[in-house]
XYZ file of C-alpha atoms in Angstrom:
673
model
C 70.700 -50.069 -77.364
C 67.975 -52.502 -76.162
C 64.422 -52.213 -77.430
C 62.129 -49.815 -75.611
C 65.091 -47.941 -73.911
C 65.298 -44.113 -74.347
C 68.291 -42.083 -75.339
C 69.556 -39.871 -72.490
C 68.819 -36.261 -72.929
C 71.490 -33.986 -73.969
C 73.509 -32.199 -71.234
C 72.852 -28.598 -70.413
C 75.020 -25.823 -69.582
C 74.058 -22.989 -67.053
C 76.205 -19.972 -66.090
C 76.830 -19.504 -62.293
C 77.079 -16.146 -60.536
C 80.775 -16.115 -60.770
C 80.513 -16.287 -64.705
C 81.718 -19.869 -64.836
C 79.888 -22.333 -67.051
C 78.578 -25.507 -65.267
C 77.449 -28.734 -67.121
C 74.492 -30.713 -65.847
C 72.541 -33.792 -67.192
C 69.557 -32.970 -69.382
C 66.438 -32.210 -67.420
C 68.506 -31.279 -64.317
C 66.682 -29.297 -61.770
C 67.782 -26.606 -59.123
C 68.158 -29.494 -56.600
C 70.504 -31.261 -59.060
C 72.633 -28.053 -59.324
C 72.807 -27.641 -55.559
C 73.879 -31.422 -55.148
C 76.711 -30.898 -57.815
C 78.055 -27.812 -55.814
C 78.469 -29.754 -52.550
C 76.769 -31.085 -49.534
C 76.322 -27.635 -47.955
C 74.598 -26.234 -50.960
C 72.401 -29.271 -51.308
C 71.362 -28.990 -47.626
C 70.624 -25.165 -47.534
C 69.537 -24.176 -50.951
C 65.774 -23.113 -50.942
C 64.953 -22.153 -54.650
C 66.917 -21.365 -57.846
C 66.793 -18.286 -59.959
C 67.103 -18.816 -63.671
C 67.469 -15.721 -65.958
C 65.647 -13.717 -63.242
C 62.784 -16.149 -62.781
C 62.540 -17.838 -59.281
C 61.887 -21.611 -59.600
C 61.205 -24.415 -57.150
C 64.140 -26.685 -56.718
C 62.456 -29.561 -58.425
C 61.746 -27.641 -61.566
C 64.136 -28.268 -64.613
C 66.706 -25.504 -65.474
C 66.739 -24.052 -68.917
C 69.847 -24.838 -71.048
C 72.066 -21.770 -71.230
C 70.413 -19.854 -68.336
C 72.218 -17.782 -65.829
C 71.318 -19.503 -62.593
C 71.837 -18.753 -58.951
C 70.718 -20.564 -55.745
C 68.942 -18.781 -53.001
C 69.802 -19.470 -49.320
C 68.238 -18.715 -45.999
C 70.781 -15.902 -45.179
C 69.585 -13.821 -48.173
C 66.619 -11.392 -48.329
C 65.134 -13.561 -51.130
C 65.732 -16.522 -48.898
C 63.956 -15.129 -45.984
C 61.044 -14.157 -48.184
C 60.666 -17.707 -49.334
C 60.899 -19.107 -45.857
C 58.114 -16.581 -44.633
C 56.023 -17.262 -47.601
C 56.152 -20.933 -47.052
C 55.632 -20.608 -43.361
C 52.500 -18.652 -44.080
C 51.152 -21.686 -46.042
C 51.722 -23.959 -43.008
C 49.859 -21.464 -40.877
C 46.970 -21.596 -43.263
C 46.932 -25.425 -43.298
C 47.134 -25.584 -39.458
C 44.204 -23.099 -39.005
C 42.045 -25.018 -41.577
C 42.840 -28.170 -39.745
C 41.970 -26.860 -36.312
C 38.783 -24.802 -37.227
C 36.491 -26.771 -39.491
C 34.499 -24.406 -41.746
C 37.073 -21.710 -41.738
C 38.273 -20.184 -44.907
C 41.342 -18.182 -45.952
C 42.167 -15.201 -48.182
C 45.931 -14.108 -48.635
C 48.988 -14.691 -46.730
C 52.019 -12.769 -48.024
C 55.659 -12.358 -46.604
C 56.183 -9.052 -45.047
C 59.216 -7.356 -43.314
C 60.529 -9.635 -40.633
C 57.753 -12.157 -41.019
C 54.302 -13.068 -42.699
C 50.519 -12.935 -42.038
C 47.547 -14.888 -43.165
C 43.851 -13.679 -43.164
C 41.052 -16.001 -42.193
C 37.216 -15.898 -42.067
C 36.218 -18.207 -39.190
C 32.451 -17.914 -39.992
C 29.824 -17.297 -37.262
C 28.960 -18.883 -33.945
C 25.585 -20.606 -33.056
C 23.943 -17.175 -32.490
C 25.340 -15.609 -35.583
C 28.341 -13.753 -34.169
C 31.560 -13.671 -36.200
C 34.065 -16.055 -34.603
C 37.334 -14.513 -33.692
C 40.811 -15.673 -32.644
C 42.369 -14.583 -29.386
C 46.094 -14.487 -28.588
C 45.626 -17.541 -26.447
C 44.750 -19.616 -29.580
C 48.231 -19.009 -30.920
C 49.868 -21.610 -28.845
C 47.699 -24.399 -30.230
C 48.024 -23.170 -33.795
C 51.712 -23.063 -33.455
C 51.916 -26.593 -32.120
C 49.857 -27.728 -35.134
C 52.341 -25.873 -37.348
C 55.273 -27.656 -35.874
C 53.583 -31.072 -36.409
C 53.240 -30.130 -40.042
C 56.946 -29.155 -40.128
C 57.953 -32.418 -38.518
C 56.080 -34.303 -41.211
C 58.409 -32.827 -43.973
C 55.428 -32.338 -46.319
C 56.502 -31.482 -49.888
C 55.265 -28.423 -51.648
C 53.864 -29.757 -54.820
C 53.338 -27.164 -57.649
C 50.636 -27.709 -60.180
C 49.231 -25.682 -63.172
C 45.433 -26.051 -63.435
C 42.729 -24.625 -65.656
C 39.986 -22.345 -64.353
C 37.447 -25.107 -64.049
C 39.760 -27.276 -61.902
C 40.635 -24.044 -59.762
C 36.911 -23.524 -59.177
C 36.520 -26.989 -57.936
C 39.535 -26.832 -55.826
C 38.462 -23.679 -54.047
C 34.742 -24.060 -54.122
C 34.486 -23.739 -50.447
C 36.792 -20.689 -50.441
C 35.218 -17.631 -51.831
C 38.041 -15.293 -51.169
C 40.156 -17.539 -53.516
C 37.484 -17.437 -56.162
C 37.394 -13.647 -55.986
C 41.123 -13.586 -56.503
C 40.712 -15.928 -59.527
C 38.213 -13.422 -60.875
C 40.836 -10.795 -60.782
C 39.071 -8.582 -58.167
C 41.647 -8.615 -55.533
C 43.885 -5.492 -55.021
C 47.022 -7.797 -54.655
C 48.010 -8.606 -58.212
C 50.757 -10.985 -56.867
C 48.044 -13.362 -55.728
C 46.007 -13.789 -58.958
C 46.620 -15.605 -62.224
C 49.668 -14.609 -64.195
C 49.592 -14.763 -67.961
C 46.499 -16.957 -67.771
C 48.309 -19.748 -65.826
C 46.767 -20.710 -62.588
C 49.348 -22.320 -60.134
C 48.584 -24.099 -56.938
C 50.735 -25.642 -54.165
C 49.567 -28.674 -52.457
C 51.028 -30.162 -49.082
C 48.604 -33.052 -48.524
C 45.411 -34.388 -50.030
C 43.514 -32.156 -47.676
C 45.310 -28.783 -48.212
C 46.035 -26.868 -51.356
C 46.572 -23.164 -51.808
C 46.415 -20.620 -54.767
C 49.850 -19.285 -55.171
C 52.632 -18.399 -57.705
C 55.416 -19.652 -55.467
C 58.083 -20.692 -55.354
C 58.425 -22.484 -52.060
C 60.909 -24.406 -50.029
C 61.088 -28.092 -51.085
C 59.317 -29.379 -48.082
C 58.045 -28.154 -44.673
C 61.093 -29.710 -42.945
C 63.106 -26.811 -44.212
C 61.006 -24.439 -41.852
C 60.738 -24.343 -38.130
C 62.473 -21.049 -36.895
C 59.117 -19.198 -36.575
C 56.885 -17.861 -33.873
C 53.265 -16.620 -34.077
C 53.079 -13.105 -32.724
C 49.627 -11.565 -32.580
C 46.022 -11.562 -33.854
C 44.513 -8.461 -35.525
C 41.368 -7.625 -37.516
C 41.767 -6.810 -41.208
C 39.067 -5.771 -43.677
C 39.087 -7.878 -46.947
C 41.041 -5.921 -49.590
C 41.385 -3.020 -46.959
C 37.813 -1.935 -47.589
C 35.900 -1.141 -44.431
C 32.664 -1.985 -46.193
C 33.740 -5.568 -46.765
C 34.157 -8.510 -44.445
C 36.336 -8.091 -41.235
C 38.762 -11.040 -41.400
C 41.125 -12.418 -38.724
C 44.713 -11.776 -39.232
C 47.492 -13.815 -37.562
C 50.993 -12.322 -37.799
C 54.232 -14.422 -37.421
C 57.876 -14.023 -37.721
C 60.218 -16.531 -39.418
C 63.967 -16.705 -39.842
C 66.825 -18.902 -41.263
C 68.117 -20.027 -37.876
C 67.257 -20.336 -34.249
C 69.827 -17.647 -33.429
C 68.280 -15.207 -35.856
C 64.876 -15.801 -34.389
C 66.047 -15.272 -30.891
C 67.929 -12.082 -31.802
C 64.684 -10.816 -33.517
C 62.557 -11.599 -30.407
C 65.058 -10.034 -28.318
C 64.872 -6.794 -30.440
C 61.136 -6.811 -30.192
C 61.377 -7.092 -26.433
C 63.783 -4.192 -26.348
C 61.523 -2.215 -28.637
C 58.554 -2.780 -26.424
C 60.372 -1.366 -23.480
C 60.998 1.631 -25.516
C 57.592 2.015 -27.041
C 56.983 5.731 -26.806
C 53.217 5.190 -26.399
C 53.906 3.834 -23.087
C 56.819 6.008 -22.022
C 55.095 9.261 -22.789
C 52.467 8.377 -20.289
C 54.785 6.973 -17.725
C 56.975 10.062 -17.985
C 54.004 12.436 -18.068
C 55.153 13.967 -21.325
C 51.861 14.005 -23.206
C 48.633 12.107 -23.739
C 45.995 11.220 -26.325
C 42.667 12.043 -24.545
C 39.869 10.173 -26.248
C 37.708 13.280 -25.986
C 39.994 14.852 -28.739
C 39.446 12.058 -31.142
C 42.088 9.774 -32.566
C 45.613 10.891 -33.690
C 45.519 14.145 -31.639
C 47.708 14.820 -28.646
C 47.987 17.304 -25.842
C 51.481 18.178 -24.548
C 52.013 18.051 -20.771
C 54.485 20.578 -19.110
C 57.482 18.094 -19.111
C 56.874 17.104 -22.648
C 56.477 20.824 -23.574
C 59.850 21.570 -22.104
C 61.563 19.213 -24.534
C 59.413 20.382 -27.451
C 60.385 23.958 -26.654
C 64.032 23.042 -26.618
C 63.756 21.410 -30.135
C 61.653 24.360 -31.461
C 64.151 26.876 -30.082
C 67.079 25.021 -31.473
C 65.308 24.916 -34.976
C 64.525 28.562 -34.813
C 68.114 29.477 -33.910
C 69.560 27.225 -36.651
C 67.213 28.559 -39.296
C 67.946 32.295 -38.329
C 71.730 31.583 -38.452
C 71.327 29.803 -41.740
C 69.658 32.813 -43.552
C 65.941 31.780 -43.312
C 63.060 34.214 -43.001
C 60.305 33.314 -40.605
C 56.689 33.334 -41.744
C 53.331 32.371 -40.315
C 50.420 31.058 -42.153
C 46.764 30.167 -41.117
C 45.474 26.659 -40.355
C 42.752 26.581 -43.122
C 42.183 27.963 -46.615
C 39.660 28.255 -49.263
C 39.394 25.350 -51.601
C 40.692 27.426 -54.548
C 44.021 27.553 -52.952
C 44.237 23.669 -53.037
C 42.833 23.454 -56.575
C 45.687 25.746 -57.802
C 48.299 23.697 -55.939
C 46.805 20.394 -57.105
C 46.233 18.990 -53.665
C 42.497 18.429 -54.440
C 43.413 16.560 -57.564
C 46.230 14.359 -56.115
C 45.867 14.435 -52.376
C 42.229 14.753 -51.433
C 41.970 11.406 -49.657
C 44.612 12.699 -47.192
C 42.612 15.901 -46.460
C 39.781 16.519 -43.974
C 36.424 17.132 -45.565
C 35.570 20.908 -46.355
C 33.752 23.256 -44.229
C 31.035 24.935 -46.217
C 31.026 28.687 -45.475
C 29.068 31.680 -46.901
C 31.812 32.394 -49.315
C 32.894 28.766 -50.380
C 34.470 25.596 -48.963
C 37.494 25.834 -46.582
C 39.984 23.006 -45.856
C 42.252 22.520 -42.920
C 45.687 22.740 -44.642
C 47.476 19.319 -45.199
C 50.722 21.281 -46.156
C 52.260 24.697 -45.919
C 53.645 25.006 -49.305
C 50.825 26.554 -51.113
C 50.676 29.443 -48.431
C 54.381 29.971 -48.836
C 54.003 30.232 -52.605
C 51.428 33.053 -51.903
C 54.024 34.893 -49.769
C 56.503 34.671 -52.539
C 54.072 35.797 -55.178
C 52.737 38.829 -53.406
C 55.245 41.220 -55.109
C 57.760 41.107 -57.779
C 61.039 39.406 -56.831
C 64.541 40.175 -57.965
C 67.235 37.772 -58.604
C 69.138 39.626 -55.798
C 66.734 38.148 -53.222
C 67.437 34.525 -54.317
C 67.764 32.026 -52.760
C 64.784 33.031 -50.602
C 64.375 30.665 -47.824
C 61.073 30.783 -45.929
C 60.753 28.978 -42.629
C 57.657 28.158 -40.586
C 56.758 25.891 -37.526
C 53.549 25.189 -39.206
C 50.886 22.836 -37.949
C 49.069 20.778 -40.569
C 46.201 18.242 -40.571
C 46.011 15.065 -42.548
C 43.280 12.397 -42.412
C 44.732 9.025 -41.544
C 42.254 6.010 -41.158
C 41.883 5.016 -37.549
C 43.472 1.567 -38.129
C 46.669 3.268 -39.257
C 47.203 5.582 -36.305
C 50.171 4.855 -34.117
C 50.930 7.117 -31.337
C 53.171 10.076 -32.448
C 54.477 8.223 -35.421
C 51.204 8.402 -37.355
C 49.106 11.196 -36.314
C 46.391 13.533 -37.578
C 47.492 16.848 -36.469
C 51.248 17.679 -36.436
C 53.783 20.634 -36.626
C 56.570 20.642 -39.242
C 59.809 22.784 -39.146
C 58.854 23.427 -42.796
C 60.919 25.339 -45.249
C 60.412 26.330 -48.818
C 63.387 27.561 -50.703
C 63.088 29.578 -53.992
C 66.065 29.919 -56.266
C 67.409 30.433 -59.527
C 68.839 27.396 -61.461
C 72.463 28.252 -60.842
C 71.780 28.031 -57.047
C 70.274 24.532 -57.247
C 73.422 22.212 -56.693
C 74.893 24.256 -53.831
C 71.608 24.641 -52.186
C 70.866 20.810 -52.177
C 74.422 20.078 -50.791
C 73.909 22.754 -48.185
C 70.536 21.229 -47.100
C 72.116 17.713 -46.869
C 74.718 19.073 -44.542
C 72.070 20.922 -42.532
C 69.996 17.771 -42.019
C 72.796 15.622 -40.852
C 74.044 18.209 -38.394
C 70.489 18.572 -36.891
C 70.207 14.794 -36.630
C 73.656 14.662 -34.961
C 72.765 17.204 -32.491
C 69.863 15.157 -31.243
C 71.986 11.935 -30.994
C 71.633 10.280 -34.319
C 74.631 9.359 -36.113
C 73.651 6.587 -38.673
C 71.788 7.553 -41.751
C 70.440 6.027 -45.054
C 69.276 8.082 -48.121
C 66.610 7.243 -50.652
C 66.047 8.975 -53.926
C 62.275 8.727 -54.885
C 61.609 9.145 -58.547
C 58.552 9.878 -60.571
C 55.291 7.977 -60.463
C 54.406 7.736 -64.128
C 50.723 7.616 -63.254
C 50.495 10.453 -60.707
C 52.391 13.590 -61.394
C 52.192 17.166 -62.563
C 54.587 18.982 -64.716
C 56.876 17.828 -67.633
C 59.119 14.720 -68.124
C 61.826 17.179 -68.861
C 61.300 19.050 -65.586
C 61.281 15.845 -63.617
C 64.463 14.606 -65.238
C 66.211 17.819 -64.490
C 65.163 17.689 -60.825
C 66.036 14.032 -60.398
C 69.479 14.658 -61.819
C 70.236 17.520 -59.487
C 69.310 15.548 -56.450
C 71.293 12.420 -57.693
C 74.433 14.731 -58.365
C 74.216 16.433 -54.973
C 74.140 12.908 -53.136
C 77.097 11.751 -55.456
C 79.158 14.913 -54.667
C 78.721 14.384 -50.960
C 79.624 10.760 -51.200
C 76.330 9.453 -49.672
C 75.419 6.010 -50.700
C 71.607 5.852 -51.576
C 68.907 3.633 -53.135
C 66.615 4.743 -55.817
C 62.976 4.128 -55.139
C 61.195 4.156 -58.559
C 57.743 5.725 -58.582
C 57.664 6.791 -54.932
C 57.919 10.670 -55.375
C 55.044 12.854 -54.439
C 53.021 14.167 -57.306
C 54.881 17.427 -57.614
C 58.536 16.493 -57.769
C 61.423 13.858 -56.869
C 62.805 13.883 -53.422
C 65.493 12.673 -51.043
C 64.263 10.999 -47.933
C 66.784 10.627 -45.119
C 66.344 7.945 -42.562
C 68.011 7.676 -39.154
C 68.953 4.389 -37.324
C 68.041 4.371 -33.673
C 69.811 2.780 -30.786
C 68.649 -0.565 -31.516
C 69.075 -0.453 -35.200
C 65.605 0.440 -36.455
C 65.290 2.811 -39.378
C 63.009 5.860 -39.241
C 62.063 8.058 -42.142
C 62.391 11.741 -40.892
C 63.693 14.403 -43.210
C 62.837 15.059 -46.825
C 64.421 17.331 -49.541
C 61.925 17.673 -52.347
C 62.525 19.491 -55.672
C 59.463 21.112 -57.351
C 59.439 22.682 -60.868
C 55.627 22.567 -60.831
C 54.254 24.559 -57.887
C 56.041 27.801 -59.083
C 54.284 27.214 -62.463
C 50.910 26.478 -60.966
C 51.193 29.794 -58.898
C 52.840 31.651 -61.715
C 55.847 32.589 -59.539
C 58.524 34.722 -61.245
C 61.410 36.840 -60.570
C 63.375 39.386 -62.516
C 66.669 38.108 -63.594
C 69.987 39.965 -64.092
C 68.945 40.264 -67.753
C 65.855 42.163 -67.009
C 63.668 39.271 -68.011
C 61.028 37.296 -65.905
C 62.155 33.768 -64.911
C 60.500 30.969 -63.150
C 62.076 30.028 -59.786
C 62.935 26.488 -58.697
C 61.466 25.437 -55.362
C 62.604 23.019 -52.848
C 60.349 21.731 -50.039
C 62.247 20.791 -46.986
C 61.721 19.620 -43.437
C 64.500 18.721 -40.970
C 62.656 17.135 -37.997
C 60.004 16.342 -40.600
C 57.089 16.488 -37.983
C 58.038 17.688 -34.477
C 55.710 15.047 -33.023
C 57.126 12.122 -35.017
C 60.833 13.191 -34.326
C 60.042 13.483 -30.621
C 58.427 9.938 -30.631
C 61.549 8.555 -32.440
C 63.756 10.342 -29.762
C 61.749 8.797 -26.978
C 62.353 5.361 -28.424
C 66.028 5.993 -29.275
C 66.766 7.075 -25.704
C 64.262 4.875 -24.012
C 62.970 7.897 -22.349
C 66.312 8.606 -20.614
C 67.063 11.803 -22.512
C 70.610 13.410 -22.193
C 70.878 16.119 -19.609
C 70.486 18.990 -22.064
C 67.074 17.642 -23.295
C 65.804 16.244 -20.041
C 62.681 18.157 -18.741
C 64.000 17.749 -15.129
C 67.694 17.634 -15.114
C 68.128 17.070 -11.283
C 65.890 15.983 -8.496
C 66.947 16.926 -4.965
C 65.928 14.829 -2.077
C 66.270 15.357 1.615
C 67.008 12.283 3.823
C 64.385 13.591 6.297
C 61.746 16.302 6.328
C 64.084 18.532 8.366
C 66.530 18.574 5.275
C 63.830 19.883 2.809
C 64.763 23.423 3.504
C 68.312 22.885 2.334
C 67.028 20.812 -0.585
C 64.932 23.736 -1.566
C 68.081 25.920 -1.427
C 69.896 23.623 -3.690
C 67.068 23.682 -6.195
C 67.052 27.420 -6.155
C 70.744 27.626 -6.813
C 70.460 25.273 -9.611
C 67.670 27.325 -11.100
C 69.758 30.464 -10.839
C 72.365 28.787 -12.833
C 69.916 27.946 -15.521
C 69.096 24.333 -14.715
C 65.794 22.603 -14.379
C 65.523 21.028 -10.962
C 62.887 19.877 -8.539
C 62.775 19.148 -4.729
C 60.542 16.055 -3.667
C 59.597 16.527 0.022
C 60.509 13.843 2.442
C 56.795 12.597 2.766
C 57.886 9.022 1.666
C 60.993 6.934 2.649
C 64.144 8.016 0.769
C 64.530 4.706 -1.086
C 61.040 5.036 -2.453
C 61.727 8.559 -3.613
C 65.029 7.419 -5.194
C 63.374 4.648 -7.033
C 60.681 7.005 -8.373
C 63.196 9.375 -9.627
C 64.967 6.764 -11.391
C 61.747 5.354 -12.955
C 61.327 8.986 -14.230
C 64.704 8.717 -15.783
C 66.035 11.907 -14.229
C 69.745 12.384 -15.178
C 70.844 13.449 -11.553
C 69.449 12.529 -8.211
C 70.917 14.622 -5.561
C 70.490 13.498 -1.850
C 71.245 15.750 1.139
C 71.613 14.824 4.864
C 73.106 16.254 7.844
C 76.545 16.440 6.789
C 75.572 18.116 3.530
C 73.537 20.764 5.382
C 76.566 21.390 7.402
C 78.998 21.450 4.648
C 77.099 22.778 1.580
C 77.510 19.402 -0.220
C 75.236 16.957 -2.085
C 75.309 13.196 -2.647
C 75.261 12.785 -6.463
C 73.457 9.688 -7.840
C 74.012 10.029 -11.723
C 71.894 7.916 -14.009
C 73.869 4.761 -14.810
C 76.944 5.837 -12.998
C 78.508 5.319 -9.529
C 77.222 7.360 -6.583
C 79.514 10.179 -5.180
C 79.250 11.436 -1.762
C 80.064 14.848 -0.233
C 80.319 16.760 -3.542
C 80.469 20.522 -3.110
C 77.420 22.034 -4.599
C 79.438 24.456 -6.726
C 81.456 21.511 -7.995
C 78.267 19.809 -9.121
C 76.846 22.917 -10.715
C 80.138 23.358 -12.701
C 79.964 19.679 -13.749
C 76.476 19.987 -14.933
C 77.202 23.142 -16.745
C 80.180 21.374 -18.404
C 78.007 18.433 -19.556
C 75.299 20.780 -21.012
C 77.767 23.308 -22.410
C 79.848 20.567 -24.128
C 76.687 19.462 -25.869
C 75.909 23.026 -26.797
C 79.546 23.337 -28.206
C 79.017 20.144 -30.174
C 75.876 21.483 -31.588
C 77.516 24.733 -32.547
C 80.353 22.787 -34.334
C 77.815 20.842 -36.198
C 76.010 23.993 -37.226
C 79.251 25.827 -38.317
C 80.154 22.742 -40.405
C 76.772 22.799 -42.046
C 76.957 26.451 -42.746
C 73.810 27.185 -40.653
């Protein structure tokens, strides 16, 4: 060995996901591992994961570690792509807007965002982005991508970090540990930065893609305002949202989904279809239901009442507000006060609008001594509740301040628990199926160790009962650790709509705690007093939210049994209006919802209007129809039929509606309700 040369490092061995050992030269990096596995891996790998720790591809791998590579097609890969694209967004904005500063820019579902402070203009007004600015920012981002700038990681001390971010006060605040987002701050005393150029460096844990050339399948979507740290008393920042994907095809498919979602947006459709509205005079998050929307809502509520009556539930009614002591007993003032409206001070104390129905149902159970023979006792109410949501979080019917739940609380002995949960699972799925939802996902939410009432033993028993019911019914589910409400674990059931979006609707929640807080007891077969177990359960969840999801699921084109107007009858000319009115009358006598539109406008315009209103059947009558007692049938999405005898159409419509009713009845029978 010649003087001055160094001995090669000893080889290292890593364990791949298939369990096979893989030898690499000493000091090998994730990039070296990818290259050793083939050209495709070398081209596509984004980061490495060694013993659970995510690493940039240029970082050495530990000897003996279990190592995997992360690719764009995976969830972790998309997160890395989106996080790296957020850095490119920040770099582009700081280039284009001298004097601007930045705060945080995390990956989120389907994309990313970054928050900026653009300073003030010459007269002291805060500068803001507009949607028109996004094109120029995106062009600058693409120039950065084309430059293939490397993401260079460095560990620095606090003095160096203070110097690097001296012009960026939000980064200094993060370094001081004052930010709410712990993933943005120093970890274990180590401060890491990522630099792309001499001009741009960001405070970040990483990891990132090797260079900006790995990015490119992105689009900036919109601009919004966002308070720093979510505090309305702090600085209003400018947030830019974007989306990023692993391929051009995935990006195009996502944008197509967004376009379809925009067409289905219930906030637009409920106005266009005259279903309901949100008058500003009411205040944010409160709706009034118009006659057509009320028809659908009544169908939903009647269906719910019928199903609950058949399922052995007893109907109750409770007031809209209650004395503070009720919510002190229930624990809501300790654990849920931020979601409640402020109290109304009265001559005999403070009263709150109710955020939930459960405390009042507990009062009903506790009004007299109960026997085990009465159990399970299933109380049902279409109860309106009021919850304070910040104005920035309101979203049509999906996030609203006053809403009605098809709310039930079930009280039972321990021996009833397993069967009752399984029965509820079947009940929920049959209701969803009746309204056109067939794809479901299940989530089991477990105890938040910092926010709960009751004992660990009670929580363990409740969680085990829910888990066993899901297993016995064969439902796949994910566990969400720490996401339960303060009084018990729960099963959340989401539905997938027509374009594949997931909506959380129903909840089955066990509660060993409220029965204790309200000192609820029943006399058992042994003559002793026992504490009941309680289940909180809503099927629709909130009537308003379920309705909004249905509007988007159907794109406003409700099936005939749910449509507020099932048929519109149009005369070709004004002299056909009398016969059109007779057709409407006969449809009404048969139990159907029909309207006649007078021939004040051309027929084509009236047909187009009816189709825009998404009416299932448009019936047109002319001279021949008046003479023969027929109608021309223009079904939504189907070919037109001429000269259809009115009786035949009535029978056809009855068959469509009754077949749906039969499907609903079958689902109910299968669910035992």
